Amino acid sequence: MAVLTFKTYHVDEMRYRKLKDPKKNRKFSIRPEVHISQRILEDADETQKSGSNRVPAEVTVSIAISEESLPFEAFATVTGSFVYEADEDISETGIDHLLKVNATAILFPYIRAIISSLTGMSNEFNQLILPTINLEKLYEEQNKES
């Protein structure tokens, strides 16, 4: 059995907004704002006491694209449902790391497709394909800040 099992996902929000006076500069770099949150659906201590090492959790990933050099803004949020199997975590990676890095990596293609679809359907600008993101580095940076 896997340490982290992906059950499903759903879209919480998606938005596209054309800017009225976009900058005419065609050179730009995309630095999406990424926000990750997680929620354990049952008290992990209670789950362990009851003899079950299955911990259901949700991970929410939000991406915001809002650059001065772009003629639009785009935003999307998806939430995925996962189950962490503590007995299978032989390397002791831990639920926090698996949810923030691995679960986010599982959800990223869905949110990337949403942003691409939203920007492509504008029929005025080229479709935006988000670059890959080093989620391990993002996790380390966020842990330094907290």
Short mmCIF file of N, CA and C in Angstrom, two decimals:
data_model
loop_
_atom_site.label_atom_id
_atom_site.label_comp_id
_atom_site.label_asym_id
_atom_site.label_seq_id
_atom_site.Cartn_x
_atom_site.Cartn_y
_atom_site.Cartn_z
N MET A 1 0.85 -1.18 0.00
CA MET A 1 0.00 0.00 0.00
C MET A 1 0.90 1.25 0.00
N ALA A 2 0.40 2.34 -0.52
CA ALA A 2 1.15 3.59 -0.61
C ALA A 2 1.09 4.38 0.70
N VAL A 3 2.11 5.18 0.93
CA VAL A 3 2.14 6.04 2.12
C VAL A 3 1.07 7.12 2.01
N LEU A 4 0.91 7.66 0.81
CA LEU A 4 -0.07 8.72 0.58
C LEU A 4 -0.95 8.31 -0.60
N THR A 5 -2.23 8.21 -0.35
CA THR A 5 -3.18 7.83 -1.39
C THR A 5 -4.02 9.03 -1.78
N PHE A 6 -4.07 9.30 -3.08
CA PHE A 6 -4.88 10.39 -3.62
C PHE A 6 -6.28 9.85 -3.90
N LYS A 7 -7.29 10.48 -3.31
CA LYS A 7 -8.67 10.04 -3.49
C LYS A 7 -9.37 10.80 -4.62
N THR A 8 -9.41 12.13 -4.50
CA THR A 8 -10.11 12.95 -5.50
C THR A 8 -9.69 14.41 -5.32
N TYR A 9 -10.17 15.25 -6.21
CA TYR A 9 -9.97 16.70 -6.07
C TYR A 9 -11.23 17.41 -6.54
N HIS A 10 -11.32 18.68 -6.16
CA HIS A 10 -12.39 19.53 -6.68
C HIS A 10 -11.86 20.95 -6.82
N VAL A 11 -12.49 21.69 -7.72
CA VAL A 11 -12.11 23.08 -7.94
C VAL A 11 -12.91 23.95 -6.99
N ASP A 12 -12.22 24.75 -6.20
CA ASP A 12 -12.88 25.67 -5.29
C ASP A 12 -13.19 27.01 -5.95
N GLU A 13 -12.24 27.48 -6.75
CA GLU A 13 -12.40 28.80 -7.37
C GLU A 13 -11.49 28.92 -8.58
N MET A 14 -11.97 29.64 -9.58
CA MET A 14 -11.13 30.00 -10.72
C MET A 14 -11.62 31.32 -11.28
N ARG A 15 -10.65 32.20 -11.57
CA ARG A 15 -10.99 33.54 -12.05
C ARG A 15 -10.00 33.98 -13.11
N TYR A 16 -10.52 34.78 -14.03
CA TYR A 16 -9.69 35.42 -15.05
C TYR A 16 -10.19 36.85 -15.17
N ARG A 17 -9.25 37.78 -15.24
CA ARG A 17 -9.65 39.18 -15.40
C ARG A 17 -8.68 39.86 -16.35
N LYS A 18 -9.24 40.44 -17.41
CA LYS A 18 -8.44 41.23 -18.34
C LYS A 18 -8.18 42.58 -17.70
N LEU A 19 -6.93 43.04 -17.80
CA LEU A 19 -6.58 44.35 -17.26
C LEU A 19 -6.91 45.43 -18.28
N LYS A 20 -7.40 46.55 -17.80
CA LYS A 20 -7.84 47.62 -18.70
C LYS A 20 -6.69 48.28 -19.42
N ASP A 21 -5.63 48.55 -18.72
CA ASP A 21 -4.47 49.22 -19.32
C ASP A 21 -3.20 48.40 -19.10
N PRO A 22 -3.07 47.30 -19.82
CA PRO A 22 -1.88 46.47 -19.61
C PRO A 22 -0.62 47.18 -20.10
N LYS A 23 0.48 46.87 -19.46
CA LYS A 23 1.77 47.40 -19.91
C LYS A 23 2.06 46.80 -21.28
N LYS A 24 2.72 47.56 -22.12
CA LYS A 24 2.99 47.11 -23.47
C LYS A 24 4.26 46.27 -23.56
N ASN A 25 4.97 46.11 -22.48
CA ASN A 25 6.19 45.33 -22.46
C ASN A 25 5.86 43.85 -22.70
N ARG A 26 6.41 43.29 -23.73
CA ARG A 26 6.13 41.89 -24.07
C ARG A 26 7.08 40.92 -23.36
N LYS A 27 8.15 41.44 -22.76
CA LYS A 27 9.06 40.57 -22.03
C LYS A 27 8.61 40.52 -20.58
N PHE A 28 8.46 39.32 -20.08
CA PHE A 28 8.03 39.18 -18.69
C PHE A 28 8.53 37.86 -18.13
N SER A 29 8.55 37.79 -16.84
CA SER A 29 8.84 36.53 -16.17
C SER A 29 7.65 36.24 -15.26
N ILE A 30 7.26 35.01 -15.23
CA ILE A 30 6.09 34.63 -14.45
C ILE A 30 6.56 34.07 -13.11
N ARG A 31 6.09 34.69 -12.06
CA ARG A 31 6.38 34.22 -10.71
C ARG A 31 5.04 34.05 -10.00
N PRO A 32 4.43 32.90 -10.20
CA PRO A 32 3.11 32.71 -9.58
C PRO A 32 3.22 32.66 -8.06
N GLU A 33 2.22 33.23 -7.41
CA GLU A 33 2.12 33.12 -5.96
C GLU A 33 1.45 31.78 -5.66
N VAL A 34 2.10 30.97 -4.85
CA VAL A 34 1.58 29.65 -4.52
C VAL A 34 1.29 29.62 -3.03
N HIS A 35 0.08 29.22 -2.68
CA HIS A 35 -0.30 29.07 -1.27
C HIS A 35 -0.80 27.64 -1.07
N ILE A 36 -0.27 27.01 -0.04
CA ILE A 36 -0.61 25.63 0.25
C ILE A 36 -1.11 25.55 1.69
N SER A 37 -2.25 24.91 1.87
CA SER A 37 -2.74 24.67 3.23
C SER A 37 -3.18 23.22 3.33
N GLN A 38 -3.12 22.71 4.53
CA GLN A 38 -3.52 21.33 4.75
C GLN A 38 -4.43 21.24 5.96
N ARG A 39 -5.25 20.21 5.97
CA ARG A 39 -6.18 20.03 7.08
C ARG A 39 -6.34 18.55 7.33
N ILE A 40 -6.04 18.13 8.54
CA ILE A 40 -6.27 16.75 8.94
C ILE A 40 -7.77 16.63 9.25
N LEU A 41 -8.42 15.65 8.67
CA LEU A 41 -9.87 15.54 8.81
C LEU A 41 -10.31 14.85 10.10
N GLU A 42 -9.40 14.12 10.71
CA GLU A 42 -9.67 13.52 12.01
C GLU A 42 -8.49 13.85 12.91
N ASP A 43 -8.71 13.87 14.18
CA ASP A 43 -7.62 14.11 15.13
C ASP A 43 -6.62 12.96 15.02
N ALA A 44 -5.40 13.26 14.61
CA ALA A 44 -4.39 12.22 14.40
C ALA A 44 -4.11 11.44 15.68
N ASP A 45 -4.12 12.10 16.85
CA ASP A 45 -3.88 11.40 18.11
C ASP A 45 -4.98 10.40 18.39
N GLU A 46 -6.23 10.79 18.14
CA GLU A 46 -7.36 9.89 18.36
C GLU A 46 -7.31 8.72 17.40
N THR A 47 -6.90 8.99 16.16
CA THR A 47 -6.80 7.94 15.16
C THR A 47 -5.78 6.90 15.60
N GLN A 48 -4.63 7.38 16.10
CA GLN A 48 -3.58 6.47 16.56
C GLN A 48 -4.06 5.66 17.76
N LYS A 49 -4.78 6.28 18.71
CA LYS A 49 -5.28 5.59 19.90
C LYS A 49 -6.25 4.49 19.52
N SER A 50 -7.04 4.70 18.50
CA SER A 50 -8.04 3.72 18.10
C SER A 50 -7.43 2.55 17.34
N GLY A 51 -6.13 2.60 17.13
CA GLY A 51 -5.44 1.50 16.45
C GLY A 51 -5.34 1.69 14.95
N SER A 52 -5.94 2.71 14.42
CA SER A 52 -5.88 2.97 12.98
C SER A 52 -4.77 3.97 12.70
N ASN A 53 -3.95 3.66 11.72
CA ASN A 53 -2.90 4.59 11.33
C ASN A 53 -3.20 5.22 9.99
N ARG A 54 -4.46 5.25 9.62
CA ARG A 54 -4.92 5.92 8.40
C ARG A 54 -5.41 7.30 8.78
N VAL A 55 -4.81 8.32 8.20
CA VAL A 55 -5.17 9.69 8.53
C VAL A 55 -5.68 10.39 7.28
N PRO A 56 -7.00 10.65 7.21
CA PRO A 56 -7.54 11.39 6.06
C PRO A 56 -7.19 12.88 6.18
N ALA A 57 -6.87 13.47 5.04
CA ALA A 57 -6.46 14.88 5.04
C ALA A 57 -6.88 15.54 3.74
N GLU A 58 -6.93 16.87 3.79
CA GLU A 58 -7.18 17.67 2.59
C GLU A 58 -6.03 18.64 2.41
N VAL A 59 -5.68 18.86 1.16
CA VAL A 59 -4.66 19.84 0.81
C VAL A 59 -5.29 20.80 -0.19
N THR A 60 -5.14 22.09 0.08
CA THR A 60 -5.65 23.13 -0.81
C THR A 60 -4.47 23.89 -1.40
N VAL A 61 -4.47 24.02 -2.71
CA VAL A 61 -3.42 24.74 -3.42
C VAL A 61 -4.05 25.88 -4.20
N SER A 62 -3.52 27.08 -3.99
CA SER A 62 -3.99 28.27 -4.72
C SER A 62 -2.82 28.84 -5.51
N ILE A 63 -3.11 29.26 -6.73
CA ILE A 63 -2.11 29.91 -7.58
C ILE A 63 -2.69 31.21 -8.07
N ALA A 64 -1.92 32.28 -7.89
CA ALA A 64 -2.32 33.60 -8.38
C ALA A 64 -1.27 34.10 -9.37
N ILE A 65 -1.75 34.54 -10.52
CA ILE A 65 -0.89 35.14 -11.54
C ILE A 65 -1.30 36.59 -11.65
N SER A 66 -0.42 37.47 -11.23
CA SER A 66 -0.73 38.89 -11.26
C SER A 66 0.58 39.66 -11.44
N GLU A 67 1.00 39.76 -12.68
CA GLU A 67 2.25 40.45 -13.01
C GLU A 67 1.92 41.74 -13.76
N GLU A 68 2.66 42.79 -13.47
CA GLU A 68 2.42 44.06 -14.17
C GLU A 68 2.60 43.94 -15.67
N SER A 69 3.47 43.04 -16.09
CA SER A 69 3.77 42.92 -17.52
C SER A 69 2.75 42.06 -18.27
N LEU A 70 1.85 41.41 -17.55
CA LEU A 70 0.83 40.59 -18.20
C LEU A 70 -0.45 41.41 -18.42
N PRO A 71 -1.18 41.11 -19.49
CA PRO A 71 -2.43 41.85 -19.76
C PRO A 71 -3.64 41.28 -19.01
N PHE A 72 -3.41 40.35 -18.10
CA PHE A 72 -4.52 39.72 -17.37
C PHE A 72 -4.04 39.24 -16.01
N GLU A 73 -5.02 38.87 -15.19
CA GLU A 73 -4.76 38.20 -13.92
C GLU A 73 -5.53 36.89 -13.94
N ALA A 74 -4.96 35.88 -13.32
CA ALA A 74 -5.64 34.59 -13.23
C ALA A 74 -5.42 34.01 -11.84
N PHE A 75 -6.42 33.27 -11.39
CA PHE A 75 -6.37 32.71 -10.04
C PHE A 75 -7.13 31.38 -10.05
N ALA A 76 -6.60 30.40 -9.34
CA ALA A 76 -7.29 29.12 -9.22
C ALA A 76 -6.96 28.47 -7.88
N THR A 77 -7.95 27.78 -7.33
CA THR A 77 -7.77 27.02 -6.09
C THR A 77 -8.39 25.65 -6.27
N VAL A 78 -7.62 24.62 -5.91
CA VAL A 78 -8.14 23.25 -5.92
C VAL A 78 -7.86 22.62 -4.56
N THR A 79 -8.73 21.70 -4.18
CA THR A 79 -8.55 20.95 -2.94
C THR A 79 -8.57 19.47 -3.26
N GLY A 80 -7.59 18.75 -2.74
CA GLY A 80 -7.50 17.32 -2.95
C GLY A 80 -7.69 16.56 -1.65
N SER A 81 -8.27 15.38 -1.74
CA SER A 81 -8.46 14.51 -0.58
C SER A 81 -7.43 13.38 -0.65
N PHE A 82 -6.78 13.14 0.47
CA PHE A 82 -5.71 12.16 0.56
C PHE A 82 -5.88 11.33 1.83
N VAL A 83 -5.23 10.17 1.85
CA VAL A 83 -5.14 9.36 3.05
C VAL A 83 -3.67 9.05 3.28
N TYR A 84 -3.20 9.40 4.48
CA TYR A 84 -1.83 9.11 4.89
C TYR A 84 -1.83 7.81 5.67
N GLU A 85 -0.98 6.89 5.26
CA GLU A 85 -0.85 5.58 5.93
C GLU A 85 0.43 5.60 6.76
N ALA A 86 0.30 5.86 8.05
CA ALA A 86 1.47 5.98 8.93
C ALA A 86 2.30 4.70 8.96
N ASP A 87 1.64 3.54 8.91
CA ASP A 87 2.37 2.27 8.94
C ASP A 87 3.27 2.07 7.72
N GLU A 88 2.90 2.69 6.61
CA GLU A 88 3.66 2.55 5.37
C GLU A 88 4.82 3.55 5.27
N ASP A 89 4.87 4.51 6.17
CA ASP A 89 5.89 5.57 6.12
C ASP A 89 7.19 5.06 6.74
N ILE A 90 7.81 4.11 6.09
CA ILE A 90 9.02 3.46 6.58
C ILE A 90 10.18 4.45 6.69
N SER A 91 10.27 5.37 5.74
CA SER A 91 11.37 6.36 5.76
C SER A 91 11.09 7.50 6.74
N GLU A 92 9.91 7.47 7.39
CA GLU A 92 9.50 8.48 8.37
C GLU A 92 9.57 9.90 7.81
N THR A 93 9.07 10.03 6.59
CA THR A 93 9.00 11.34 5.94
C THR A 93 8.06 12.25 6.71
N GLY A 94 6.96 11.72 7.17
CA GLY A 94 6.00 12.49 7.96
C GLY A 94 4.87 13.05 7.14
N ILE A 95 3.75 13.20 7.80
CA ILE A 95 2.53 13.65 7.13
C ILE A 95 2.66 15.09 6.62
N ASP A 96 3.30 15.97 7.38
CA ASP A 96 3.43 17.38 6.98
C ASP A 96 4.14 17.49 5.64
N HIS A 97 5.29 16.85 5.53
CA HIS A 97 6.07 16.92 4.29
C HIS A 97 5.33 16.28 3.13
N LEU A 98 4.75 15.12 3.36
CA LEU A 98 4.05 14.43 2.28
C LEU A 98 2.86 15.22 1.76
N LEU A 99 2.15 15.88 2.66
CA LEU A 99 1.01 16.68 2.21
C LEU A 99 1.45 17.94 1.49
N LYS A 100 2.42 18.64 2.05
CA LYS A 100 2.82 19.93 1.45
C LYS A 100 3.63 19.77 0.17
N VAL A 101 4.38 18.69 0.04
CA VAL A 101 5.21 18.51 -1.16
C VAL A 101 4.57 17.51 -2.13
N ASN A 102 4.38 16.29 -1.67
CA ASN A 102 3.89 15.25 -2.58
C ASN A 102 2.44 15.48 -3.02
N ALA A 103 1.57 15.82 -2.07
CA ALA A 103 0.17 16.06 -2.43
C ALA A 103 0.05 17.27 -3.36
N THR A 104 0.84 18.30 -3.08
CA THR A 104 0.83 19.48 -3.96
C THR A 104 1.31 19.11 -5.36
N ALA A 105 2.32 18.26 -5.45
CA ALA A 105 2.82 17.82 -6.75
C ALA A 105 1.73 17.04 -7.51
N ILE A 106 0.91 16.30 -6.79
CA ILE A 106 -0.19 15.57 -7.42
C ILE A 106 -1.26 16.54 -7.93
N LEU A 107 -1.54 17.60 -7.17
CA LEU A 107 -2.58 18.56 -7.55
C LEU A 107 -2.12 19.58 -8.60
N PHE A 108 -0.82 19.82 -8.69
CA PHE A 108 -0.31 20.88 -9.56
C PHE A 108 -0.74 20.72 -11.03
N PRO A 109 -0.72 19.55 -11.62
CA PRO A 109 -1.17 19.45 -13.03
C PRO A 109 -2.61 19.90 -13.24
N TYR A 110 -3.47 19.67 -12.26
CA TYR A 110 -4.87 20.10 -12.38
C TYR A 110 -4.98 21.62 -12.36
N ILE A 111 -4.28 22.25 -11.44
CA ILE A 111 -4.35 23.71 -11.33
C ILE A 111 -3.64 24.35 -12.51
N ARG A 112 -2.60 23.71 -13.01
CA ARG A 112 -1.88 24.20 -14.19
C ARG A 112 -2.80 24.17 -15.41
N ALA A 113 -3.57 23.11 -15.55
CA ALA A 113 -4.52 22.99 -16.67
C ALA A 113 -5.62 24.04 -16.57
N ILE A 114 -6.08 24.34 -15.37
CA ILE A 114 -7.11 25.36 -15.18
C ILE A 114 -6.61 26.71 -15.64
N ILE A 115 -5.41 27.09 -15.21
CA ILE A 115 -4.82 28.38 -15.61
C ILE A 115 -4.64 28.43 -17.13
N SER A 116 -4.16 27.35 -17.72
CA SER A 116 -3.98 27.31 -19.17
C SER A 116 -5.30 27.46 -19.91
N SER A 117 -6.33 26.79 -19.41
CA SER A 117 -7.65 26.88 -20.05
C SER A 117 -8.23 28.28 -19.93
N LEU A 118 -8.16 28.84 -18.73
CA LEU A 118 -8.71 30.19 -18.52
C LEU A 118 -8.05 31.21 -19.43
N THR A 119 -6.73 31.18 -19.49
CA THR A 119 -6.02 32.18 -20.29
C THR A 119 -6.18 31.91 -21.78
N GLY A 120 -6.27 30.66 -22.17
CA GLY A 120 -6.45 30.33 -23.59
C GLY A 120 -7.83 30.70 -24.11
N MET A 121 -8.84 30.63 -23.25
CA MET A 121 -10.21 30.93 -23.69
C MET A 121 -10.46 32.43 -23.84
N SER A 122 -9.52 33.25 -23.45
CA SER A 122 -9.71 34.70 -23.61
C SER A 122 -9.81 35.08 -25.08
N ASN A 123 -9.19 34.28 -25.93
CA ASN A 123 -9.20 34.49 -27.38
C ASN A 123 -8.56 35.81 -27.79
N GLU A 124 -7.80 36.37 -26.88
CA GLU A 124 -7.13 37.64 -27.17
C GLU A 124 -5.63 37.55 -26.91
N PHE A 125 -5.24 36.70 -25.96
CA PHE A 125 -3.83 36.56 -25.58
C PHE A 125 -3.43 35.10 -25.69
N ASN A 126 -2.15 34.89 -25.78
CA ASN A 126 -1.65 33.51 -25.83
C ASN A 126 -1.95 32.79 -24.52
N GLN A 127 -2.16 31.52 -24.65
CA GLN A 127 -2.41 30.68 -23.49
C GLN A 127 -1.17 30.68 -22.59
N LEU A 128 -1.40 30.80 -21.30
CA LEU A 128 -0.31 30.78 -20.33
C LEU A 128 -0.14 29.37 -19.79
N ILE A 129 1.03 28.83 -19.97
CA ILE A 129 1.35 27.52 -19.41
C ILE A 129 2.33 27.75 -18.27
N LEU A 130 1.88 27.43 -17.08
CA LEU A 130 2.71 27.66 -15.89
C LEU A 130 3.99 26.84 -15.95
N PRO A 131 5.08 27.44 -15.54
CA PRO A 131 6.33 26.67 -15.46
C PRO A 131 6.25 25.70 -14.28
N THR A 132 7.13 24.72 -14.29
CA THR A 132 7.18 23.81 -13.15
C THR A 132 7.69 24.56 -11.93
N ILE A 133 7.34 24.07 -10.77
CA ILE A 133 7.75 24.71 -9.52
C ILE A 133 8.47 23.68 -8.67
N ASN A 134 9.60 24.07 -8.10
CA ASN A 134 10.35 23.20 -7.21
C ASN A 134 9.65 23.21 -5.85
N LEU A 135 8.80 22.23 -5.62
CA LEU A 135 7.97 22.20 -4.41
C LEU A 135 8.80 21.89 -3.17
N GLU A 136 9.86 21.14 -3.33
CA GLU A 136 10.74 20.85 -2.19
C GLU A 136 11.39 22.15 -1.70
N LYS A 137 11.85 22.97 -2.62
CA LYS A 137 12.47 24.26 -2.27
C LYS A 137 11.42 25.19 -1.63
N LEU A 138 10.22 25.22 -2.19
CA LEU A 138 9.14 26.03 -1.64
C LEU A 138 8.82 25.60 -0.21
N TYR A 139 8.78 24.30 0.03
CA TYR A 139 8.52 23.75 1.37
C TYR A 139 9.60 24.21 2.36
N GLU A 140 10.85 24.12 1.93
CA GLU A 140 11.96 24.54 2.80
C GLU A 140 11.89 26.03 3.10
N GLU A 141 11.57 26.84 2.10
CA GLU A 141 11.46 28.29 2.30
C GLU A 141 10.32 28.64 3.26
N GLN A 142 9.19 27.96 3.11
CA GLN A 142 8.05 28.22 3.98
C GLN A 142 8.34 27.78 5.41
N ASN A 143 9.11 26.72 5.59
CA ASN A 143 9.46 26.27 6.94
C ASN A 143 10.43 27.22 7.61
N LYS A 144 11.30 27.86 6.84
CA LYS A 144 12.23 28.86 7.40
C LYS A 144 11.46 30.08 7.91
N GLU A 145 10.39 30.45 7.16
CA GLU A 145 9.60 31.63 7.52
C GLU A 145 8.77 31.41 8.78
N SER A 146 8.35 30.17 9.00
CA SER A 146 7.46 29.91 10.16
C SER A 146 8.23 29.49 11.39
#
